[in-house]
Amino acid sequence: MSLQLDEKGKLRHFLSIDGLSRELLIDILDTAESFATVPEQSVKKVPLLRGKTIVNLFFEASTRTRTTFELAAKRLSADVLNINIGASSTVKGETLLDTLRNLQAMHADMFVVRHQESGSAHFIARHVKPYVSIINAGDGRHAHPTQAMLDMFTIRRHKKEFGKLCVAIIGDILHSRVARSQINALNMLGTGEVRVITPKTLLPNGHHSLGVQVHHDLKTGLKGTDVIIMLRLQNERMSGAMLPSEAEYFRLYGLTEEKLCGAKSDAIVMHPGPINRGVEMDSQVADGPRSVILQQVSHGIAIRMAVMSMAMHQGTGEAKDWGGGPLSRGKRGSEA
Ligand code: ASP
């Protein structure tokens, strides 16, 4: 049985896109849609997770993911603990499992975990009590499933039908957990064509089984694309020199207005952040009219609310009833 699902096939942990059905992914997108209006309420909260305790456990740097998880938990009315790993007993040699067991003894209901080791979220999920949920906020180069889902949400809001789309993911595919999760999600949602555009040194070995078209030339790869997803060079995961220089990388793979002309005229440009301006893209594109990068950040809150509420309730129906949709907005909002 899948570690991520309960015996009824409902979400229990959210660890990777791999192993989840198309229906479940669509359910996450639809549930997020019902939460998207919560920030427009006078009280930006719904009482869905009132009385629950969520612990943010980030062993790696994060800006957007950590803060949007915190905000999402607060908008669901949960109590949130943010553990500062640099100031925790991890630096005194406490193991991951011991840290977890201690926090579990404080009756935490959910851990949102980011860790530099691939597989860490699965490892933790195997060791927690049956009522505790684990949400993967990025494990090594393996997976970043909530990032992929907020990206799918952003694409769906702009483009509607995945079957008719050509999506290009550009940059460091080899080390990117974001790319891996995006490719899984795009394929599971039936995307017309998924391309990766990358230098040969940044293409993973098993790329034949990924279900993508591979391009090494940016100009050819961008032709006819509807969605362009730029990635950051994951320097922290590179051992040895994999590229001649950042300037050379920008010359070949950096997105500029001029290169963007090869894509469809209504193509959108995305990036999970943080952006390195002048390395993977220039500022004109990052801040230009085709960029939906800041929308991705806002959508991250709705997606994280969806995933947390679904995992906690082990069902989506309940989440939708409480979720600030047209029926419950106002009444629930003022109650919260
Ligand atoms: N923020 C994303 C991640 O944590 C992308 C990146 O860091 O480049 O994987």
Tab-separated table of C-alpha atoms and ligand atoms in Angstrom:
chain	number	residue	atom	x	y	z
A	1	MET	CA	0.000	0.000	0.000
A	2	SER	CA	1.194	3.545	-0.755
A	3	LEU	CA	2.731	5.328	2.190
A	4	GLN	CA	0.983	8.535	1.114
A	5	LEU	CA	-2.564	7.192	1.146
A	6	ASP	CA	-4.798	5.665	3.789
A	7	GLU	CA	-6.768	2.430	3.335
A	8	LYS	CA	-9.546	4.407	1.576
A	9	GLY	CA	-7.093	5.913	-0.917
A	10	LYS	CA	-7.242	9.380	0.701
A	11	LEU	CA	-4.209	11.579	1.230
A	12	ARG	CA	-2.446	10.926	4.558
A	13	HIS	CA	1.078	12.219	3.863
A	14	PHE	CA	2.134	14.376	0.889
A	15	LEU	CA	5.608	13.193	-0.015
A	16	SER	CA	5.878	13.115	-3.815
A	17	ILE	CA	3.728	13.359	-6.938
A	18	ASP	CA	4.900	9.878	-7.851
A	19	GLY	CA	2.262	7.333	-6.937
A	20	LEU	CA	-0.663	9.776	-6.819
A	21	SER	CA	-3.543	9.491	-9.271
A	22	ARG	CA	-4.695	12.116	-11.749
A	23	GLU	CA	-7.989	12.348	-9.804
A	24	LEU	CA	-6.176	13.143	-6.582
A	25	LEU	CA	-4.049	15.833	-8.260
A	26	ILE	CA	-7.183	17.421	-9.698
A	27	ASP	CA	-8.837	17.206	-6.292
A	28	ILE	CA	-5.883	19.129	-4.806
A	29	LEU	CA	-6.186	21.795	-7.532
A	30	ASP	CA	-9.952	22.099	-7.017
A	31	THR	CA	-9.613	22.266	-3.234
A	32	ALA	CA	-6.952	24.983	-3.632
A	33	GLU	CA	-9.354	26.869	-5.887
A	34	SER	CA	-11.885	26.891	-3.028
A	35	PHE	CA	-9.240	28.452	-0.739
A	36	ALA	CA	-8.062	31.066	-3.244
A	37	THR	CA	-10.667	33.598	-2.111
A	38	VAL	CA	-9.799	33.370	1.610
A	39	PRO	CA	-7.325	36.321	1.390
A	40	GLU	CA	-10.169	38.481	0.024
A	41	GLN	CA	-12.239	37.972	3.190
A	42	SER	CA	-12.120	40.625	5.899
A	43	VAL	CA	-10.852	37.906	8.269
A	44	LYS	CA	-8.365	35.915	6.212
A	45	LYS	CA	-8.995	32.647	8.028
A	46	VAL	CA	-11.127	29.506	7.962
A	47	PRO	CA	-11.476	27.363	11.096
A	48	LEU	CA	-10.703	24.053	9.406
A	49	LEU	CA	-7.586	23.151	11.421
A	50	ARG	CA	-8.456	24.944	14.643
A	51	GLY	CA	-6.908	23.095	17.572
A	52	LYS	CA	-4.304	21.339	15.410
A	53	THR	CA	-0.574	21.862	15.829
A	54	ILE	CA	1.674	22.075	12.778
A	55	VAL	CA	5.458	22.095	13.063
A	56	ASN	CA	7.649	23.603	10.333
A	57	LEU	CA	10.919	21.691	10.389
A	58	PHE	CA	13.297	23.214	7.836
A	59	PHE	CA	16.845	21.834	7.756
A	60	GLU	CA	17.621	23.781	4.544
A	61	ALA	CA	17.267	27.438	3.576
A	62	SER	CA	13.859	28.633	2.427
A	63	THR	CA	12.009	31.897	1.915
A	64	ARG	CA	8.795	31.291	-0.048
A	65	THR	CA	8.078	27.697	0.933
A	66	ARG	CA	8.510	28.172	4.681
A	67	THR	CA	6.567	31.408	4.912
A	68	THR	CA	3.704	30.261	2.688
A	69	PHE	CA	3.390	27.017	4.674
A	70	GLU	CA	3.236	29.090	7.851
A	71	LEU	CA	0.682	31.456	6.381
A	72	ALA	CA	-1.374	28.590	4.975
A	73	ALA	CA	-1.453	26.869	8.382
A	74	LYS	CA	-2.447	30.129	10.078
A	75	ARG	CA	-5.188	30.772	7.518
A	76	LEU	CA	-6.519	27.321	8.389
A	77	SER	CA	-6.479	28.442	12.073
A	78	ALA	CA	-3.848	25.899	13.166
A	79	ASP	CA	-1.196	26.611	15.805
A	80	VAL	CA	2.195	26.781	14.100
A	81	LEU	CA	5.658	26.154	15.476
A	82	ASN	CA	8.665	27.189	13.411
A	83	ILE	CA	11.777	25.348	14.549
A	84	ASN	CA	15.004	27.220	13.969
A	85	ILE	CA	17.301	24.280	13.224
A	86	GLY	CA	20.437	26.414	13.552
A	87	ALA	CA	19.455	27.124	17.168
A	88	SER	CA	18.033	23.660	17.937
A	89	SER	CA	19.596	20.531	19.447
A	90	THR	CA	20.426	19.282	15.932
A	91	VAL	CA	23.626	21.299	16.281
A	92	LYS	CA	24.333	19.360	19.526
A	93	GLY	CA	24.152	16.065	17.630
A	94	GLU	CA	20.508	15.077	18.111
A	95	THR	CA	19.322	12.768	15.333
A	96	LEU	CA	16.441	13.619	13.031
A	97	LEU	CA	14.300	10.877	14.546
A	98	ASP	CA	15.000	11.977	18.106
A	99	THR	CA	14.087	15.581	17.240
A	100	LEU	CA	10.900	14.280	15.696
A	101	ARG	CA	9.994	11.982	18.608
A	102	ASN	CA	10.393	14.878	21.037
A	103	LEU	CA	8.187	17.170	18.979
A	104	GLN	CA	5.684	14.358	18.574
A	105	ALA	CA	5.572	14.027	22.374
A	106	MET	CA	4.257	17.609	22.410
A	107	HIS	CA	1.243	16.332	20.435
A	108	ALA	CA	2.076	17.817	17.052
A	109	ASP	CA	-0.396	16.731	14.371
A	110	MET	CA	1.649	17.516	11.274
A	111	PHE	CA	5.269	18.120	10.307
A	112	VAL	CA	6.221	20.134	7.244
A	113	VAL	CA	9.753	18.986	6.513
A	114	ARG	CA	12.535	20.276	4.283
A	115	HIS	CA	15.788	18.334	4.390
A	116	GLN	CA	18.933	18.131	2.286
A	117	GLU	CA	18.767	14.308	2.069
A	118	SER	CA	16.659	12.773	-0.706
A	119	GLY	CA	14.154	10.357	0.824
A	120	SER	CA	14.080	12.068	4.235
A	121	ALA	CA	10.345	12.855	4.099
A	122	HIS	CA	9.505	9.213	3.274
A	123	PHE	CA	11.837	8.074	6.072
A	124	ILE	CA	10.105	10.308	8.606
A	125	ALA	CA	6.629	9.290	7.398
A	126	ARG	CA	7.522	5.651	8.119
A	127	HIS	CA	8.351	6.493	11.729
A	128	VAL	CA	5.585	8.816	12.909
A	129	LYS	CA	2.490	7.903	14.914
A	130	PRO	CA	-0.593	6.936	12.892
A	131	TYR	CA	-2.364	10.263	13.474
A	132	VAL	CA	0.628	12.418	12.394
A	133	SER	CA	0.936	13.668	8.788
A	134	ILE	CA	4.140	14.547	6.965
A	135	ILE	CA	4.286	17.106	4.170
A	136	ASN	CA	7.430	17.166	2.062
A	137	ALA	CA	8.658	20.741	1.561
A	138	GLY	CA	11.652	19.572	-0.503
A	139	ASP	CA	14.007	16.609	0.073
A	140	GLY	CA	17.447	16.884	-1.520
A	141	ARG	CA	17.209	16.631	-5.283
A	142	HIS	CA	14.295	14.200	-5.071
A	143	ALA	CA	10.915	15.952	-4.819
A	144	HIS	CA	9.130	19.213	-4.062
A	145	PRO	CA	5.504	18.220	-4.572
A	146	THR	CA	3.750	21.354	-3.267
A	147	GLN	CA	5.893	23.495	-5.589
A	148	ALA	CA	4.838	21.307	-8.515
A	149	MET	CA	1.167	21.577	-7.537
A	150	LEU	CA	1.257	25.367	-7.194
A	151	ASP	CA	2.879	25.447	-10.621
A	152	MET	CA	0.095	23.233	-12.046
A	153	PHE	CA	-2.455	25.543	-10.393
A	154	THR	CA	-0.820	28.577	-12.033
A	155	ILE	CA	-0.730	26.870	-15.441
A	156	ARG	CA	-4.374	25.781	-15.137
A	157	ARG	CA	-5.459	29.324	-14.268
A	158	HIS	CA	-3.816	30.672	-17.424
A	159	LYS	CA	-4.146	27.853	-19.903
A	160	LYS	CA	-7.012	25.552	-18.888
A	161	GLU	CA	-6.412	22.362	-20.926
A	162	PHE	CA	-3.190	20.486	-20.173
A	163	GLY	CA	-3.705	18.155	-23.160
A	164	LYS	CA	-3.141	20.998	-25.616
A	165	LEU	CA	-0.048	22.470	-23.986
A	166	CYS	CA	3.637	22.401	-24.756
A	167	VAL	CA	5.593	23.058	-21.557
A	168	ALA	CA	9.365	23.608	-21.497
A	169	ILE	CA	11.455	23.290	-18.319
A	170	ILE	CA	14.814	24.986	-18.718
A	171	GLY	CA	18.047	24.663	-16.796
A	172	ASP	CA	19.490	22.383	-14.149
A	173	ILE	CA	17.259	19.316	-14.524
A	174	LEU	CA	19.855	17.022	-12.946
A	175	HIS	CA	19.800	18.545	-9.458
A	176	SER	CA	16.295	19.992	-9.408
A	177	ARG	CA	13.651	18.422	-7.154
A	178	VAL	CA	11.248	20.974	-8.614
A	179	ALA	CA	11.795	19.712	-12.184
A	180	ARG	CA	11.308	16.074	-11.124
A	181	SER	CA	8.003	16.828	-9.391
A	182	GLN	CA	6.824	19.118	-12.202
A	183	ILE	CA	7.544	16.467	-14.849
A	184	ASN	CA	5.588	13.858	-12.855
A	185	ALA	CA	2.657	16.219	-12.355
A	186	LEU	CA	2.590	17.457	-15.968
A	187	ASN	CA	2.628	13.891	-17.284
A	188	MET	CA	-0.005	12.718	-14.820
A	189	LEU	CA	-2.269	15.612	-15.882
A	190	GLY	CA	-1.891	14.591	-19.537
A	191	THR	CA	0.177	17.537	-20.829
A	192	GLY	CA	0.487	17.479	-24.635
A	193	GLU	CA	4.278	17.796	-24.665
A	194	VAL	CA	6.814	18.208	-21.888
A	195	ARG	CA	10.274	19.395	-22.948
A	196	VAL	CA	13.443	19.891	-21.017
A	197	ILE	CA	16.068	22.287	-22.370
A	198	THR	CA	19.386	21.785	-20.661
A	199	PRO	CA	23.142	21.459	-21.174
A	200	LYS	CA	24.253	17.815	-21.535
A	201	THR	CA	26.037	17.991	-18.170
A	202	LEU	CA	22.791	18.892	-16.372
A	203	LEU	CA	20.620	16.120	-17.817
A	204	PRO	CA	19.934	13.146	-15.498
A	205	ASN	CA	21.100	9.683	-16.618
A	206	GLY	CA	17.691	8.052	-16.593
A	207	HIS	CA	16.075	10.797	-18.690
A	208	HIS	CA	14.635	8.281	-21.202
A	209	SER	CA	12.132	7.111	-18.623
A	210	LEU	CA	11.049	10.645	-17.643
A	211	GLY	CA	8.527	11.092	-20.460
A	212	VAL	CA	10.094	14.295	-21.825
A	213	GLN	CA	11.544	15.554	-25.110
A	214	VAL	CA	15.146	16.627	-24.624
A	215	HIS	CA	16.605	19.763	-26.240
A	216	HIS	CA	20.056	21.242	-25.803
A	217	ASP	CA	19.471	24.346	-27.890
A	218	LEU	CA	17.297	27.040	-26.286
A	219	LYS	CA	16.102	28.568	-29.545
A	220	THR	CA	14.840	25.293	-31.008
A	221	GLY	CA	13.477	24.131	-27.674
A	222	LEU	CA	11.400	27.266	-27.127
A	223	LYS	CA	9.614	27.045	-30.480
A	224	GLY	CA	5.845	26.777	-30.050
A	225	THR	CA	5.885	26.591	-26.237
A	226	ASP	CA	2.892	27.744	-24.156
A	227	VAL	CA	4.583	27.597	-20.770
A	228	ILE	CA	8.251	28.254	-19.996
A	229	ILE	CA	9.572	27.211	-16.603
A	230	MET	CA	13.032	28.493	-15.700
A	231	LEU	CA	15.134	26.805	-13.014
A	232	ARG	CA	17.951	28.042	-10.812
A	233	LEU	CA	21.375	26.404	-11.103
A	234	GLN	CA	21.549	24.273	-7.938
A	235	ASN	CA	25.152	25.182	-7.137
A	236	GLU	CA	24.806	23.775	-3.611
A	237	ARG	CA	24.196	20.296	-5.074
A	238	MET	CA	26.946	20.374	-7.734
A	239	SER	CA	30.214	18.575	-7.158
A	240	GLY	CA	32.962	19.934	-9.402
A	241	ALA	CA	32.584	22.230	-12.386
A	242	MET	CA	29.617	21.262	-14.525
A	243	LEU	CA	29.511	24.500	-16.524
A	244	PRO	CA	32.172	26.735	-18.063
A	245	SER	CA	30.898	29.896	-16.277
A	246	GLU	CA	27.679	31.649	-15.297
A	247	ALA	CA	28.194	34.190	-18.086
A	248	GLU	CA	28.491	31.413	-20.663
A	249	TYR	CA	25.433	29.670	-19.187
A	250	PHE	CA	23.435	32.909	-19.505
A	251	ARG	CA	24.584	33.325	-23.106
A	252	LEU	CA	23.334	29.848	-24.017
A	253	TYR	CA	20.393	29.229	-21.657
A	254	GLY	CA	19.513	32.565	-20.051
A	255	LEU	CA	16.032	33.795	-21.019
A	256	THR	CA	15.954	37.238	-22.630
A	257	GLU	CA	13.143	39.110	-24.412
A	258	GLU	CA	14.799	38.312	-27.708
A	259	LYS	CA	14.915	34.557	-27.077
A	260	LEU	CA	11.351	34.637	-25.761
A	261	CYS	CA	10.168	35.639	-29.256
A	262	GLY	CA	10.493	31.982	-30.324
A	263	ALA	CA	7.762	30.875	-27.913
A	264	LYS	CA	4.025	31.384	-28.565
A	265	SER	CA	2.996	35.024	-28.268
A	266	ASP	CA	0.855	34.260	-25.200
A	267	ALA	CA	3.419	32.021	-23.502
A	268	ILE	CA	3.788	32.505	-19.753
A	269	VAL	CA	7.122	32.522	-17.914
A	270	MET	CA	7.497	30.812	-14.551
A	271	HIS	CA	10.263	30.313	-11.980
A	272	PRO	CA	10.030	28.626	-8.547
A	273	GLY	CA	12.419	31.181	-7.005
A	274	PRO	CA	14.866	32.258	-5.854
A	275	ILE	CA	15.777	33.919	-9.177
A	276	ASN	CA	19.387	34.606	-10.016
A	277	ARG	CA	18.959	37.579	-12.339
A	278	GLY	CA	21.491	37.587	-15.150
A	279	VAL	CA	22.131	33.848	-14.755
A	280	GLU	CA	18.942	31.987	-15.756
A	281	MET	CA	16.955	35.012	-16.903
A	282	ASP	CA	17.284	38.751	-17.216
A	283	SER	CA	15.229	41.292	-15.296
A	284	GLN	CA	13.205	42.412	-18.309
A	285	VAL	CA	11.731	38.919	-18.541
A	286	ALA	CA	11.462	38.290	-14.790
A	287	ASP	CA	9.509	41.520	-14.306
A	288	GLY	CA	7.899	41.600	-17.750
A	289	PRO	CA	4.263	41.121	-18.822
A	290	ARG	CA	4.609	37.388	-19.486
A	291	SER	CA	6.016	36.647	-16.043
A	292	VAL	CA	3.627	34.950	-13.588
A	293	ILE	CA	6.350	34.374	-10.996
A	294	LEU	CA	4.707	36.341	-8.184
A	295	GLN	CA	1.348	34.698	-8.908
A	296	GLN	CA	3.072	31.361	-8.289
A	297	VAL	CA	3.980	32.594	-4.807
A	298	SER	CA	0.376	33.603	-4.009
A	299	HIS	CA	-0.946	30.307	-5.356
A	300	GLY	CA	1.468	28.510	-3.041
A	301	ILE	CA	-0.677	29.509	-0.071
A	302	ALA	CA	-3.885	28.065	-1.545
A	303	ILE	CA	-2.162	24.834	-2.601
A	304	ARG	CA	-0.550	24.388	0.808
A	305	MET	CA	-3.889	25.024	2.531
A	306	ALA	CA	-5.421	22.358	0.286
A	307	VAL	CA	-2.746	19.752	0.917
A	308	MET	CA	-2.617	20.347	4.669
A	309	SER	CA	-6.385	20.212	5.109
A	310	MET	CA	-6.714	17.129	2.903
A	311	ALA	CA	-3.950	15.241	4.709
A	312	MET	CA	-5.322	16.176	8.116
A	313	HIS	CA	-8.899	15.216	7.370
A	314	GLN	CA	-8.009	12.323	5.135
A	315	GLY	CA	-10.689	13.427	2.718
A	316	THR	CA	-11.494	16.379	0.535
A	317	GLY	CA	-15.252	16.732	0.906
A	318	GLU	CA	-14.908	18.113	4.399
A	319	ALA	CA	-12.185	20.519	3.267
A	320	LYS	CA	-14.410	21.952	0.571
A	321	ASP	CA	-17.336	22.483	2.973
A	322	TRP	CA	-15.116	24.507	5.259
A	323	GLY	CA	-12.900	26.050	2.678
A	324	GLY	CA	-14.153	29.581	2.110
A	325	GLY	CA	-15.956	28.730	-1.138
A	326	PRO	CA	-19.052	30.695	-2.157
A	327	LEU	CA	-21.322	28.864	0.334
A	328	SER	CA	-19.171	29.124	3.403
A	329	ARG	CA	-17.499	32.460	2.738
A	330	GLY	CA	-18.599	35.280	5.004
A	331	LYS	CA	-20.309	33.083	7.598
A	332	ARG	CA	-17.316	30.875	8.262
A	333	GLY	CA	-14.963	33.782	7.750
A	334	SER	CA	-16.585	35.856	10.441
A	335	GLU	CA	-16.712	32.853	12.784
A	336	ALA	CA	-12.982	32.221	12.447
B	1	ASP	N1	12.974	26.947	-4.056
B	1	ASP	C1	13.107	25.774	-4.871
B	1	ASP	C2	13.612	24.601	-4.058
B	1	ASP	O1	13.703	24.700	-2.861
B	1	ASP	C3	13.923	26.015	-6.093
B	1	ASP	C4	15.355	26.416	-5.873
B	1	ASP	O2	15.836	26.500	-4.742
B	1	ASP	O3	16.013	26.638	-6.879
B	1	ASP	O4	13.903	23.568	-4.616
